Amino acid sequence: MNADSTQKSQAELAEFVEQAATKSGVPGVTVGVWADGRETFASHGVTSLDNPLPVDKDTLFQVGSATKTFTAVALMRLVAEGRVELDAPVRRYVPELVLADEKTAAGITVLNLLNHTSGLSWNVIVDTGDGDDALAAFVAEMAGLQLIGEPGARASYSQAGYNLLGRVLENVTGLTYEQAVSSLVFEPLGLSNSFFGTADVMTRRFAVGHNADEDGNLAVAKEWRLTRGNNPGGGLASSAADILRWARFQLGDGLAPNGEQLLPAGLLHGMREQTVELRGSNLGDGFGICWFLREVDGVRTIEHGGSANGQFVELLIVPERNFAVVAMANAGPDGIAFNRSAVRWALEHYLGVVDKDPEPLPYDEARAREVVGAYDNDAMTLTVAVDGAGLTIAATIKPEIREAADFEMPADYEPAAMGLLPGDGDEFIVTAGGLQGQRGFFSRDTSGAVVGIDLGGRMFNLVPAASA
């Protein structure tokens, strides 16, 4: 790419980001692209509506579940060193693990945690403090976690599973989780703008999240970070520049900038190979090791997004085209839509790859009535209803969870339109609202009755009508 085309590309990205951010009403956004051997960044807006500073490529955002990719690579470094085995039971490394079912506790392997096939439900909603024992205390709370099935039976996204992997890192290395990831990943890769601790973040420029208040106006989300016990699954703050540098490592052969073989190329590239299938998900067609795997317009991608309280990130990598894009936004729910549009724009603009949603079927009341109901997991309830013209879906945090929490939790998603997709009629797409574009499916028992729903890679069970 010559200088003129580089300047044109930068100008086009900047124009898109400004227009899309203004249209979405998100206070601050930043996008980074690696294409044709060059980094390009564009930012717009401010870090906070209350205390505004311009967002740039080095502004720290909470990256939420994209943290899991760092946890996974740190773990794989221990695999490469022979200190951890993927097929070993996790109890070899966390002997203190106790779950509601002893067979499950004994049967979960390290790989089951890495590819979300552990049979663990989403998470334990608990604050175990900011001490170095936070993860140990979190693991002790897992005895009360719901279980959704036997290890290896199916994929279901689990925050608790990655927090447990953090405890594996602690027990094997003798370091805290944060120290282990810093030593194994951040320091050798030169990721000098990636932090877990609030004290590290507050001396740098950082974004705060925003959510709509009762009047529909954006307000600063007061709970800035997750609890320390959730760090392995979602506690990292990082910048677009660091995340794009992280993506470039994924595109390489496992070498650190100084030439050190940080991870054997075979292990690094093997993390992109499918280990389990995902059905009906916009997140991907399957899991590798941590990564969501998806084919877009004939091109294979690896992806991982993340959400915190009013902050969102989306990272997509196309290994065969030496391409990556990261988008960050600091307001919910429109930040999700901004990030998706930025990733799609970059795919089409730089690669000619078009990513579009499938079209739902016309509304069929009889089929719709089969899926109506409330579905829940350990923390949330999804409510599928009919409004006379079509299906709607709402996502709410359970009232008892909100009331018991001593920290601010993200806003609920109000009812929004959804539609069933062609095929067996059990897959669907959300077509409006904060969850727009998300896909999932309904599951049935042997009699054909609907008993569950999957959304966002997570399983929710049907609540009996009497208790719904």
CSV table of C-alpha atoms in Angstrom, one decimal:
chain,number,residue,atom,x,y,z
A,1,MET,CA,0.0,0.0,0.0
A,2,ASN,CA,1.5,3.3,-1.0
A,3,ALA,CA,1.4,6.6,1.0
A,4,ASP,CA,-1.6,8.0,-0.8
A,5,SER,CA,-3.7,4.8,-0.3
A,6,THR,CA,-2.7,4.7,3.3
A,7,GLN,CA,-3.9,8.2,3.9
A,8,LYS,CA,-7.1,7.5,2.1
A,9,SER,CA,-7.7,4.4,4.2
A,10,GLN,CA,-7.1,6.3,7.4
A,11,ALA,CA,-9.4,9.1,6.3
A,12,GLU,CA,-12.1,6.6,5.3
A,13,LEU,CA,-11.9,4.8,8.7
A,14,ALA,CA,-12.0,8.1,10.6
A,15,GLU,CA,-15.0,9.2,8.6
A,16,PHE,CA,-16.9,6.0,9.2
A,17,VAL,CA,-16.1,6.0,12.9
A,18,GLU,CA,-17.3,9.6,13.4
A,19,GLN,CA,-20.5,9.0,11.5
A,20,ALA,CA,-21.3,5.7,13.1
A,21,ALA,CA,-20.6,7.0,16.6
A,22,THR,CA,-22.6,10.1,16.1
A,23,LYS,CA,-25.5,8.1,14.7
A,24,SER,CA,-25.4,5.6,17.6
A,25,GLY,CA,-25.1,8.2,20.3
A,26,VAL,CA,-22.2,6.4,22.0
A,27,PRO,CA,-20.1,9.0,24.0
A,28,GLY,CA,-16.7,7.4,23.1
A,29,VAL,CA,-15.4,4.9,20.6
A,30,THR,CA,-12.1,3.7,19.1
A,31,VAL,CA,-11.3,1.3,16.3
A,32,GLY,CA,-8.0,-0.3,15.2
A,33,VAL,CA,-7.3,-2.2,12.0
A,34,TRP,CA,-4.3,-4.3,11.0
A,35,ALA,CA,-4.3,-4.7,7.2
A,36,ASP,CA,-1.7,-4.8,4.5
A,37,GLY,CA,1.0,-4.9,7.2
A,38,ARG,CA,-0.1,-1.6,8.7
A,39,GLU,CA,-1.9,-0.4,11.8
A,40,THR,CA,-4.7,2.2,11.4
A,41,PHE,CA,-6.7,3.8,14.2
A,42,ALA,CA,-9.6,6.1,14.5
A,43,SER,CA,-11.3,7.4,17.6
A,44,HIS,CA,-14.2,9.7,18.4
A,45,GLY,CA,-15.8,11.2,21.4
A,46,VAL,CA,-15.0,11.2,25.1
A,47,THR,CA,-14.1,8.9,27.9
A,48,SER,CA,-17.0,10.1,30.2
A,49,LEU,CA,-20.0,12.4,29.9
A,50,ASP,CA,-19.3,13.7,33.5
A,51,ASN,CA,-15.5,14.2,33.1
A,52,PRO,CA,-14.8,14.2,29.3
A,53,LEU,CA,-11.4,13.6,27.8
A,54,PRO,CA,-10.9,12.7,24.2
A,55,VAL,CA,-10.7,9.0,23.4
A,56,ASP,CA,-7.6,7.8,21.6
A,57,LYS,CA,-5.9,4.5,20.7
A,58,ASP,CA,-4.3,4.3,24.1
A,59,THR,CA,-7.4,5.0,26.2
A,60,LEU,CA,-8.2,2.1,28.5
A,61,PHE,CA,-11.5,0.3,28.2
A,62,GLN,CA,-12.8,-2.6,30.1
A,63,VAL,CA,-12.6,-5.5,27.6
A,64,GLY,CA,-14.8,-7.9,29.5
A,65,SER,CA,-14.8,-11.5,28.3
A,66,ALA,CA,-12.0,-10.8,25.7
A,67,THR,CA,-9.9,-11.2,28.8
A,68,LYS,CA,-10.4,-14.9,28.4
A,69,THR,CA,-8.1,-15.0,25.4
A,70,PHE,CA,-5.2,-13.9,27.6
A,71,THR,CA,-6.1,-16.4,30.3
A,72,ALA,CA,-6.2,-19.1,27.6
A,73,VAL,CA,-2.8,-18.3,26.2
A,74,ALA,CA,-1.2,-18.0,29.6
A,75,LEU,CA,-2.5,-21.5,30.3
A,76,MET,CA,-1.2,-22.8,27.0
A,77,ARG,CA,2.2,-21.6,27.9
A,78,LEU,CA,2.1,-23.9,30.9
A,79,VAL,CA,0.9,-26.7,28.6
A,80,ALA,CA,3.9,-26.0,26.3
A,81,GLU,CA,6.2,-26.2,29.3
A,82,GLY,CA,4.7,-29.6,30.4
A,83,ARG,CA,3.3,-28.1,33.6
A,84,VAL,CA,-0.3,-28.6,32.7
A,85,GLU,CA,-2.0,-31.2,30.5
A,86,LEU,CA,-5.1,-30.4,28.5
A,87,ASP,CA,-6.8,-33.7,29.1
A,88,ALA,CA,-6.0,-33.9,32.8
A,89,PRO,CA,-8.8,-33.5,35.3
A,90,VAL,CA,-8.8,-29.9,36.7
A,91,ARG,CA,-8.7,-31.4,40.2
A,92,ARG,CA,-5.1,-32.3,39.5
A,93,TYR,CA,-4.3,-28.6,39.7
A,94,VAL,CA,-7.2,-27.4,41.9
A,95,PRO,CA,-7.7,-30.3,44.4
A,96,GLU,CA,-9.9,-28.1,46.6
A,97,LEU,CA,-12.6,-27.9,43.9
A,98,VAL,CA,-16.1,-29.0,45.2
A,99,LEU,CA,-19.2,-28.9,43.0
A,100,ALA,CA,-22.8,-29.8,43.5
A,101,ASP,CA,-22.1,-33.1,41.8
A,102,GLU,CA,-19.0,-35.1,42.7
A,103,LYS,CA,-18.9,-36.9,39.4
A,104,THR,CA,-18.8,-33.6,37.5
A,105,ALA,CA,-16.2,-32.2,39.8
A,106,ALA,CA,-14.0,-35.2,39.2
A,107,GLY,CA,-14.6,-35.4,35.5
A,108,ILE,CA,-14.0,-31.8,34.3
A,109,THR,CA,-10.7,-31.5,32.3
A,110,VAL,CA,-8.6,-28.4,31.6
A,111,LEU,CA,-9.8,-28.6,28.0
A,112,ASN,CA,-13.4,-28.7,29.1
A,113,LEU,CA,-12.9,-25.3,30.8
A,114,LEU,CA,-11.0,-23.8,27.8
A,115,ASN,CA,-13.7,-24.7,25.3
A,116,HIS,CA,-16.8,-24.2,27.5
A,117,THR,CA,-17.8,-27.9,27.7
A,118,SER,CA,-17.4,-28.3,31.4
A,119,GLY,CA,-21.1,-28.6,32.2
A,120,LEU,CA,-20.8,-25.5,34.5
A,121,SER,CA,-23.5,-22.9,34.3
A,122,TRP,CA,-22.6,-19.2,33.6
A,123,ASN,CA,-21.3,-17.8,36.9
A,124,VAL,CA,-21.4,-17.4,40.6
A,125,ILE,CA,-22.6,-13.9,41.5
A,126,VAL,CA,-20.5,-13.2,44.5
A,127,ASP,CA,-17.9,-10.6,45.6
A,128,THR,CA,-15.0,-12.4,47.2
A,129,GLY,CA,-13.0,-9.2,47.9
A,130,ASP,CA,-9.9,-7.6,46.6
A,131,GLY,CA,-7.3,-9.7,48.4
A,132,ASP,CA,-4.9,-12.2,46.9
A,133,ASP,CA,-7.3,-15.0,48.1
A,134,ALA,CA,-10.2,-13.7,45.9
A,135,LEU,CA,-9.9,-16.6,43.4
A,136,ALA,CA,-9.6,-19.2,46.1
A,137,ALA,CA,-12.7,-17.8,47.7
A,138,PHE,CA,-14.5,-17.8,44.4
A,139,VAL,CA,-13.7,-21.4,43.8
A,140,ALA,CA,-15.0,-22.3,47.3
A,141,GLU,CA,-18.3,-20.6,46.3
A,142,MET,CA,-18.6,-22.9,43.2
A,143,ALA,CA,-20.2,-25.6,45.3
A,144,GLY,CA,-23.5,-23.8,44.9
A,145,LEU,CA,-23.2,-23.3,41.1
A,146,GLN,CA,-25.8,-24.8,38.8
A,147,LEU,CA,-24.7,-27.6,36.6
A,148,ILE,CA,-26.2,-28.0,33.1
A,149,GLY,CA,-24.8,-31.4,32.1
A,150,GLU,CA,-22.0,-33.9,32.1
A,151,PRO,CA,-18.5,-32.6,31.1
A,152,GLY,CA,-17.9,-32.8,27.4
A,153,ALA,CA,-21.6,-33.3,26.5
A,154,ARG,CA,-22.2,-29.8,25.0
A,155,ALA,CA,-20.9,-26.3,24.8
A,156,SER,CA,-22.3,-23.6,27.1
A,157,TYR,CA,-20.4,-20.4,27.8
A,158,SER,CA,-19.1,-20.2,31.4
A,159,GLN,CA,-17.5,-17.3,33.2
A,160,ALA,CA,-17.1,-19.5,36.2
A,161,GLY,CA,-15.1,-22.0,34.1
A,162,TYR,CA,-12.5,-19.3,33.2
A,163,ASN,CA,-12.3,-18.1,36.7
A,164,LEU,CA,-11.5,-21.6,37.7
A,165,LEU,CA,-8.8,-21.6,35.0
A,166,GLY,CA,-7.4,-18.6,36.8
A,167,ARG,CA,-7.0,-20.7,39.9
A,168,VAL,CA,-5.2,-23.3,37.9
A,169,LEU,CA,-2.7,-20.6,36.9
A,170,GLU,CA,-2.3,-19.6,40.5
A,171,ASN,CA,-1.8,-23.1,41.9
A,172,VAL,CA,0.7,-24.1,39.2
A,173,THR,CA,2.8,-21.0,39.1
A,174,GLY,CA,2.6,-20.0,42.8
A,175,LEU,CA,1.7,-16.5,41.7
A,176,THR,CA,-1.5,-14.6,41.8
A,177,TYR,CA,-3.6,-14.8,38.6
A,178,GLU,CA,-2.7,-11.2,37.7
A,179,GLN,CA,1.0,-11.8,38.3
A,180,ALA,CA,0.9,-15.0,36.3
A,181,VAL,CA,-0.7,-13.3,33.2
A,182,SER,CA,1.6,-10.4,33.5
A,183,SER,CA,4.7,-12.6,33.6
A,184,LEU,CA,3.5,-15.1,31.0
A,185,VAL,CA,1.9,-12.7,28.5
A,186,PHE,CA,1.9,-9.0,29.1
A,187,GLU,CA,5.6,-8.5,29.8
A,188,PRO,CA,7.1,-10.6,27.0
A,189,LEU,CA,4.7,-9.2,24.4
A,190,GLY,CA,5.3,-5.6,25.5
A,191,LEU,CA,1.6,-5.0,26.4
A,192,SER,CA,2.4,-2.1,28.6
A,193,ASN,CA,-1.1,-0.6,28.6
A,194,SER,CA,-3.0,-3.6,29.9
A,195,PHE,CA,-4.0,-3.8,33.6
A,196,PHE,CA,-6.2,-5.5,36.1
A,197,GLY,CA,-5.8,-3.2,39.1
A,198,THR,CA,-7.8,0.0,39.5
A,199,ALA,CA,-4.7,1.7,41.0
A,200,ASP,CA,-2.9,1.0,37.7
A,201,VAL,CA,-5.7,2.3,35.6
A,202,MET,CA,-6.6,5.4,37.4
A,203,THR,CA,-3.3,7.2,36.6
A,204,ARG,CA,-3.9,6.7,32.9
A,205,ARG,CA,-6.7,7.9,30.5
A,206,PHE,CA,-9.6,5.4,30.8
A,207,ALA,CA,-13.2,5.2,29.6
A,208,VAL,CA,-16.1,4.7,31.9
A,209,GLY,CA,-19.3,2.9,30.9
A,210,HIS,CA,-22.7,4.5,30.3
A,211,ASN,CA,-26.2,3.1,30.6
A,212,ALA,CA,-29.6,4.7,30.1
A,213,ASP,CA,-31.3,6.1,33.2
A,214,GLU,CA,-35.0,6.0,33.9
A,215,ASP,CA,-35.6,8.8,31.5
A,216,GLY,CA,-33.7,7.2,28.7
A,217,ASN,CA,-30.7,9.5,29.1
A,218,LEU,CA,-27.2,8.1,29.2
A,219,ALA,CA,-25.6,8.2,32.7
A,220,VAL,CA,-22.2,7.1,33.9
A,221,ALA,CA,-22.2,3.5,35.1
A,222,LYS,CA,-20.9,3.9,38.7
A,223,GLU,CA,-19.6,0.3,39.1
A,224,TRP,CA,-16.5,0.6,36.9
A,225,ARG,CA,-14.9,-2.9,37.3
A,226,LEU,CA,-15.9,-6.5,38.1
A,227,THR,CA,-14.9,-8.1,41.3
A,228,ARG,CA,-11.4,-9.5,41.5
A,229,GLY,CA,-12.6,-13.1,41.6
A,230,ASN,CA,-13.9,-12.5,38.0
A,231,ASN,CA,-10.6,-11.2,36.6
A,232,PRO,CA,-9.7,-14.4,34.7
A,233,GLY,CA,-13.0,-14.3,32.8
A,234,GLY,CA,-13.5,-10.6,32.3
A,235,GLY,CA,-11.4,-8.2,34.4
A,236,LEU,CA,-8.9,-6.7,32.0
A,237,ALA,CA,-8.6,-3.0,31.1
A,238,SER,CA,-6.7,-2.4,27.9
A,239,SER,CA,-6.4,-0.1,24.9
A,240,ALA,CA,-7.1,-0.5,21.2
A,241,ALA,CA,-3.4,-0.3,20.5
A,242,ASP,CA,-2.6,-3.2,22.9
A,243,ILE,CA,-5.5,-5.3,21.7
A,244,LEU,CA,-4.4,-4.9,18.1
A,245,ARG,CA,-0.8,-5.8,19.2
A,246,TRP,CA,-2.3,-8.9,20.8
A,247,ALA,CA,-4.1,-9.7,17.6
A,248,ARG,CA,-0.8,-9.5,15.6
A,249,PHE,CA,0.7,-12.0,18.0
A,250,GLN,CA,-2.2,-14.4,17.2
A,251,LEU,CA,-1.4,-13.9,13.5
A,252,GLY,CA,2.2,-14.8,13.9
A,253,ASP,CA,4.1,-17.9,14.8
A,254,GLY,CA,4.2,-17.5,18.6
A,255,LEU,CA,7.2,-15.2,18.7
A,256,ALA,CA,7.6,-12.3,21.1
A,257,PRO,CA,9.0,-9.0,19.8
A,258,ASN,CA,12.5,-10.0,21.1
A,259,GLY,CA,12.4,-13.2,19.1
A,260,GLU,CA,11.6,-15.5,22.0
A,261,GLN,CA,9.4,-18.4,21.2
A,262,LEU,CA,6.6,-17.5,23.6
A,263,LEU,CA,4.3,-20.3,22.4
A,264,PRO,CA,5.1,-23.0,19.8
A,265,ALA,CA,3.4,-22.2,16.5
A,266,GLY,CA,1.6,-25.5,16.5
A,267,LEU,CA,0.0,-24.8,19.9
A,268,LEU,CA,-0.9,-21.2,19.0
A,269,HIS,CA,-2.4,-22.1,15.6
A,270,GLY,CA,-4.1,-25.2,17.2
A,271,MET,CA,-6.1,-22.8,19.4
A,272,ARG,CA,-8.0,-21.9,16.2
A,273,GLU,CA,-9.0,-25.5,15.3
A,274,GLN,CA,-12.6,-26.4,16.2
A,275,THR,CA,-12.9,-28.6,19.3
A,276,VAL,CA,-16.7,-28.4,19.7
A,277,GLU,CA,-19.6,-27.3,17.5
A,278,LEU,CA,-21.9,-24.3,18.3
A,279,ARG,CA,-25.4,-24.3,16.9
A,280,GLY,CA,-27.4,-21.3,15.8
A,281,SER,CA,-25.1,-18.6,17.3
A,282,ASN,CA,-24.0,-15.3,15.8
A,283,LEU,CA,-20.9,-15.7,17.9
A,284,GLY,CA,-19.5,-18.6,15.9
A,285,ASP,CA,-19.9,-22.0,14.4
A,286,GLY,CA,-17.8,-23.6,17.1
A,287,PHE,CA,-15.2,-23.1,19.8
A,288,GLY,CA,-11.5,-23.7,19.3
A,289,ILE,CA,-9.5,-23.2,22.5
A,290,CYS,CA,-11.2,-20.1,23.8
A,291,TRP,CA,-11.8,-18.6,20.4
A,292,PHE,CA,-15.2,-18.4,18.7
A,293,LEU,CA,-14.7,-19.8,15.1
A,294,ARG,CA,-16.9,-18.5,12.3
A,295,GLU,CA,-16.9,-18.6,8.5
A,296,VAL,CA,-17.9,-15.2,7.0
A,297,ASP,CA,-18.5,-15.0,3.3
A,298,GLY,CA,-16.2,-18.0,2.7
A,299,VAL,CA,-13.4,-16.7,5.0
A,300,ARG,CA,-12.5,-18.3,8.3
A,301,THR,CA,-12.4,-15.9,11.3
A,302,ILE,CA,-11.5,-16.2,15.0
A,303,GLU,CA,-13.3,-13.8,17.3
A,304,HIS,CA,-14.0,-12.8,20.9
A,305,GLY,CA,-16.1,-10.0,22.3
A,306,GLY,CA,-16.5,-8.7,25.8
A,307,SER,CA,-18.9,-6.6,27.8
A,308,ALA,CA,-18.6,-4.8,31.2
A,309,ASN,CA,-20.9,-2.3,32.8
A,310,GLY,CA,-21.7,-0.1,29.8
A,311,GLN,CA,-18.4,-0.9,28.0
A,312,PHE,CA,-18.0,-3.2,25.0
A,313,VAL,CA,-15.3,-4.6,22.8
A,314,GLU,CA,-15.2,-6.8,19.7
A,315,LEU,CA,-12.1,-8.4,18.3
A,316,LEU,CA,-12.1,-10.3,15.0
A,317,ILE,CA,-9.0,-11.8,13.3
A,318,VAL,CA,-8.8,-13.3,9.8
A,319,PRO,CA,-5.6,-15.5,9.9
A,320,GLU,CA,-5.6,-16.4,6.2
A,321,ARG,CA,-5.7,-12.7,5.2
A,322,ASN,CA,-3.3,-11.4,8.0
A,323,PHE,CA,-6.1,-9.1,9.1
A,324,ALA,CA,-7.5,-8.0,12.4
A,325,VAL,CA,-10.0,-5.3,13.7
A,326,VAL,CA,-10.8,-4.2,17.2
A,327,ALA,CA,-13.7,-1.9,18.2
A,328,MET,CA,-14.4,-0.4,21.6
A,329,ALA,CA,-17.4,1.6,22.8
A,330,ASN,CA,-18.5,3.0,26.2
A,331,ALA,CA,-22.3,2.9,26.2
A,332,GLY,CA,-24.9,0.2,26.4
A,333,PRO,CA,-26.7,-1.2,24.5
A,334,ASP,CA,-25.8,0.9,21.4
A,335,GLY,CA,-22.1,0.2,21.9
A,336,ILE,CA,-22.7,-3.4,20.8
A,337,ALA,CA,-24.3,-2.2,17.6
A,338,PHE,CA,-21.5,0.3,16.9
A,339,ASN,CA,-18.9,-2.4,17.4
A,340,ARG,CA,-20.7,-4.8,15.1
A,341,SER,CA,-21.0,-2.2,12.4
A,342,ALA,CA,-17.4,-1.2,12.7
A,343,VAL,CA,-16.2,-4.8,12.4
A,344,ARG,CA,-18.5,-5.4,9.4
A,345,TRP,CA,-17.4,-2.2,7.7
A,346,ALA,CA,-13.7,-3.1,8.1
A,347,LEU,CA,-14.2,-6.6,6.7
A,348,GLU,CA,-16.0,-5.2,3.7
A,349,HIS,CA,-13.8,-2.2,3.2
A,350,TYR,CA,-10.4,-3.9,3.6
A,351,LEU,CA,-11.1,-7.5,2.5
A,352,GLY,CA,-14.3,-7.3,0.4
A,353,VAL,CA,-15.9,-9.7,2.9
A,354,VAL,CA,-19.6,-9.2,3.5
A,355,ASP,CA,-21.1,-10.2,6.9
A,356,LYS,CA,-24.9,-10.0,7.0
A,357,ASP,CA,-27.7,-11.4,9.2
A,358,PRO,CA,-30.0,-14.2,7.9
A,359,GLU,CA,-33.6,-13.2,7.2
A,360,PRO,CA,-36.2,-14.6,9.6
A,361,LEU,CA,-39.3,-16.4,8.5
A,362,PRO,CA,-42.7,-14.7,8.3
A,363,TYR,CA,-44.5,-14.7,11.6
A,364,ASP,CA,-46.3,-18.0,12.3
A,365,GLU,CA,-48.4,-17.7,15.5
A,366,ALA,CA,-48.8,-21.5,16.0
A,367,ARG,CA,-45.0,-22.0,15.9
A,368,ALA,CA,-44.5,-18.9,18.0
A,369,ARG,CA,-46.8,-20.2,20.7
A,370,GLU,CA,-44.5,-23.3,21.1
A,371,VAL,CA,-41.6,-21.2,22.3
A,372,VAL,CA,-43.3,-18.6,24.5
A,373,GLY,CA,-42.2,-18.7,28.1
A,374,ALA,CA,-39.6,-17.7,30.7
A,375,TYR,CA,-36.2,-19.3,30.6
A,376,ASP,CA,-33.5,-18.8,33.2
A,377,ASN,CA,-30.0,-19.7,34.3
A,378,ASP,CA,-28.3,-18.9,37.6
A,379,ALA,CA,-28.4,-15.1,37.1
A,380,MET,CA,-30.7,-14.1,34.3
A,381,THR,CA,-34.1,-14.7,32.8
A,382,LEU,CA,-35.0,-14.5,29.1
A,383,THR,CA,-38.7,-13.9,28.5
A,384,VAL,CA,-40.1,-14.9,25.0
A,385,ALA,CA,-43.6,-13.5,24.3
A,386,VAL,CA,-45.9,-12.6,21.5
A,387,ASP,CA,-47.2,-9.0,21.1
A,388,GLY,CA,-49.9,-9.7,18.5
A,389,ALA,CA,-47.6,-9.2,15.5
A,390,GLY,CA,-44.6,-11.2,16.3
A,391,LEU,CA,-42.2,-12.7,18.8
A,392,THR,CA,-40.3,-10.6,21.4
A,393,ILE,CA,-37.5,-11.4,23.7
A,394,ALA,CA,-36.4,-9.6,26.9
A,395,ALA,CA,-33.3,-10.3,29.1
A,396,THR,CA,-33.4,-9.4,32.7
A,397,ILE,CA,-31.1,-9.9,35.7
A,398,LYS,CA,-33.0,-11.8,38.4
A,399,PRO,CA,-34.4,-9.4,41.0
A,400,GLU,CA,-32.9,-11.4,43.9
A,401,ILE,CA,-29.5,-11.1,42.2
A,402,ARG,CA,-29.9,-7.4,41.8
A,403,GLU,CA,-31.1,-6.9,45.4
A,404,ALA,CA,-28.3,-9.1,46.9
A,405,ALA,CA,-25.5,-7.4,44.9
A,406,ASP,CA,-23.6,-4.7,46.7
A,407,PHE,CA,-22.4,-3.2,43.4
A,408,GLU,CA,-24.2,-1.7,40.4
A,409,MET,CA,-25.2,-4.2,37.7
A,410,PRO,CA,-25.8,-3.6,34.0
A,411,ALA,CA,-29.3,-2.5,32.7
A,412,ASP,CA,-31.8,-5.1,31.6
A,413,TYR,CA,-32.8,-5.5,27.9
A,414,GLU,CA,-36.4,-4.5,27.2
A,415,PRO,CA,-38.6,-6.6,25.0
A,416,ALA,CA,-37.5,-6.5,21.4
A,417,ALA,CA,-38.5,-8.2,18.1
A,418,MET,CA,-37.2,-11.6,17.2
A,419,GLY,CA,-38.0,-14.1,14.5
A,420,LEU,CA,-37.6,-17.8,13.8
A,421,LEU,CA,-35.1,-18.8,11.0
A,422,PRO,CA,-35.5,-21.2,8.1
A,423,GLY,CA,-34.7,-24.8,8.9
A,424,ASP,CA,-36.2,-26.8,11.7
A,425,GLY,CA,-37.8,-23.7,13.1
A,426,ASP,CA,-36.0,-23.8,16.4
A,427,GLU,CA,-33.2,-21.3,15.5
A,428,PHE,CA,-33.9,-17.6,15.8
A,429,ILE,CA,-32.5,-14.1,15.4
A,430,VAL,CA,-33.2,-10.9,17.4
A,431,THR,CA,-34.1,-8.2,15.0
A,432,ALA,CA,-34.3,-5.1,17.1
A,433,GLY,CA,-33.2,-3.6,20.4
A,434,GLY,CA,-30.0,-4.0,22.3
A,435,LEU,CA,-29.6,-7.6,21.4
A,436,GLN,CA,-30.2,-7.0,17.7
A,437,GLY,CA,-28.3,-9.5,15.5
A,438,GLN,CA,-27.9,-12.1,18.2
A,439,ARG,CA,-28.9,-15.6,17.3
A,440,GLY,CA,-29.7,-18.7,19.2
A,441,PHE,CA,-32.0,-21.8,19.3
A,442,PHE,CA,-34.6,-23.5,21.3
A,443,SER,CA,-34.0,-27.1,22.5
A,444,ARG,CA,-36.6,-29.8,22.9
A,445,ASP,CA,-37.0,-33.0,25.0
A,446,THR,CA,-37.6,-36.4,23.5
A,447,SER,CA,-41.4,-35.7,23.3
A,448,GLY,CA,-40.7,-32.6,21.2
A,449,ALA,CA,-41.6,-30.1,23.8
A,450,VAL,CA,-39.4,-26.9,24.1
A,451,VAL,CA,-37.4,-27.1,27.3
A,452,GLY,CA,-34.6,-24.5,26.9
A,453,ILE,CA,-33.1,-21.7,24.9
A,454,ASP,CA,-29.5,-20.9,24.0
A,455,LEU,CA,-28.5,-17.2,23.5
A,456,GLY,CA,-25.0,-15.7,23.5
A,457,GLY,CA,-23.5,-19.2,23.8
A,458,ARG,CA,-25.3,-19.8,27.1
A,459,MET,CA,-28.1,-22.2,28.0
A,460,PHE,CA,-31.3,-21.2,29.8
A,461,ASN,CA,-33.9,-23.7,31.0
A,462,LEU,CA,-37.6,-23.3,30.7
A,463,VAL,CA,-39.2,-22.1,33.9
A,464,PRO,CA,-42.3,-24.2,34.7
A,465,ALA,CA,-45.5,-22.1,34.1
A,466,ALA,CA,-46.6,-22.1,37.7
A,467,SER,CA,-43.4,-20.4,38.8
A,468,ALA,CA,-42.7,-18.2,35.8
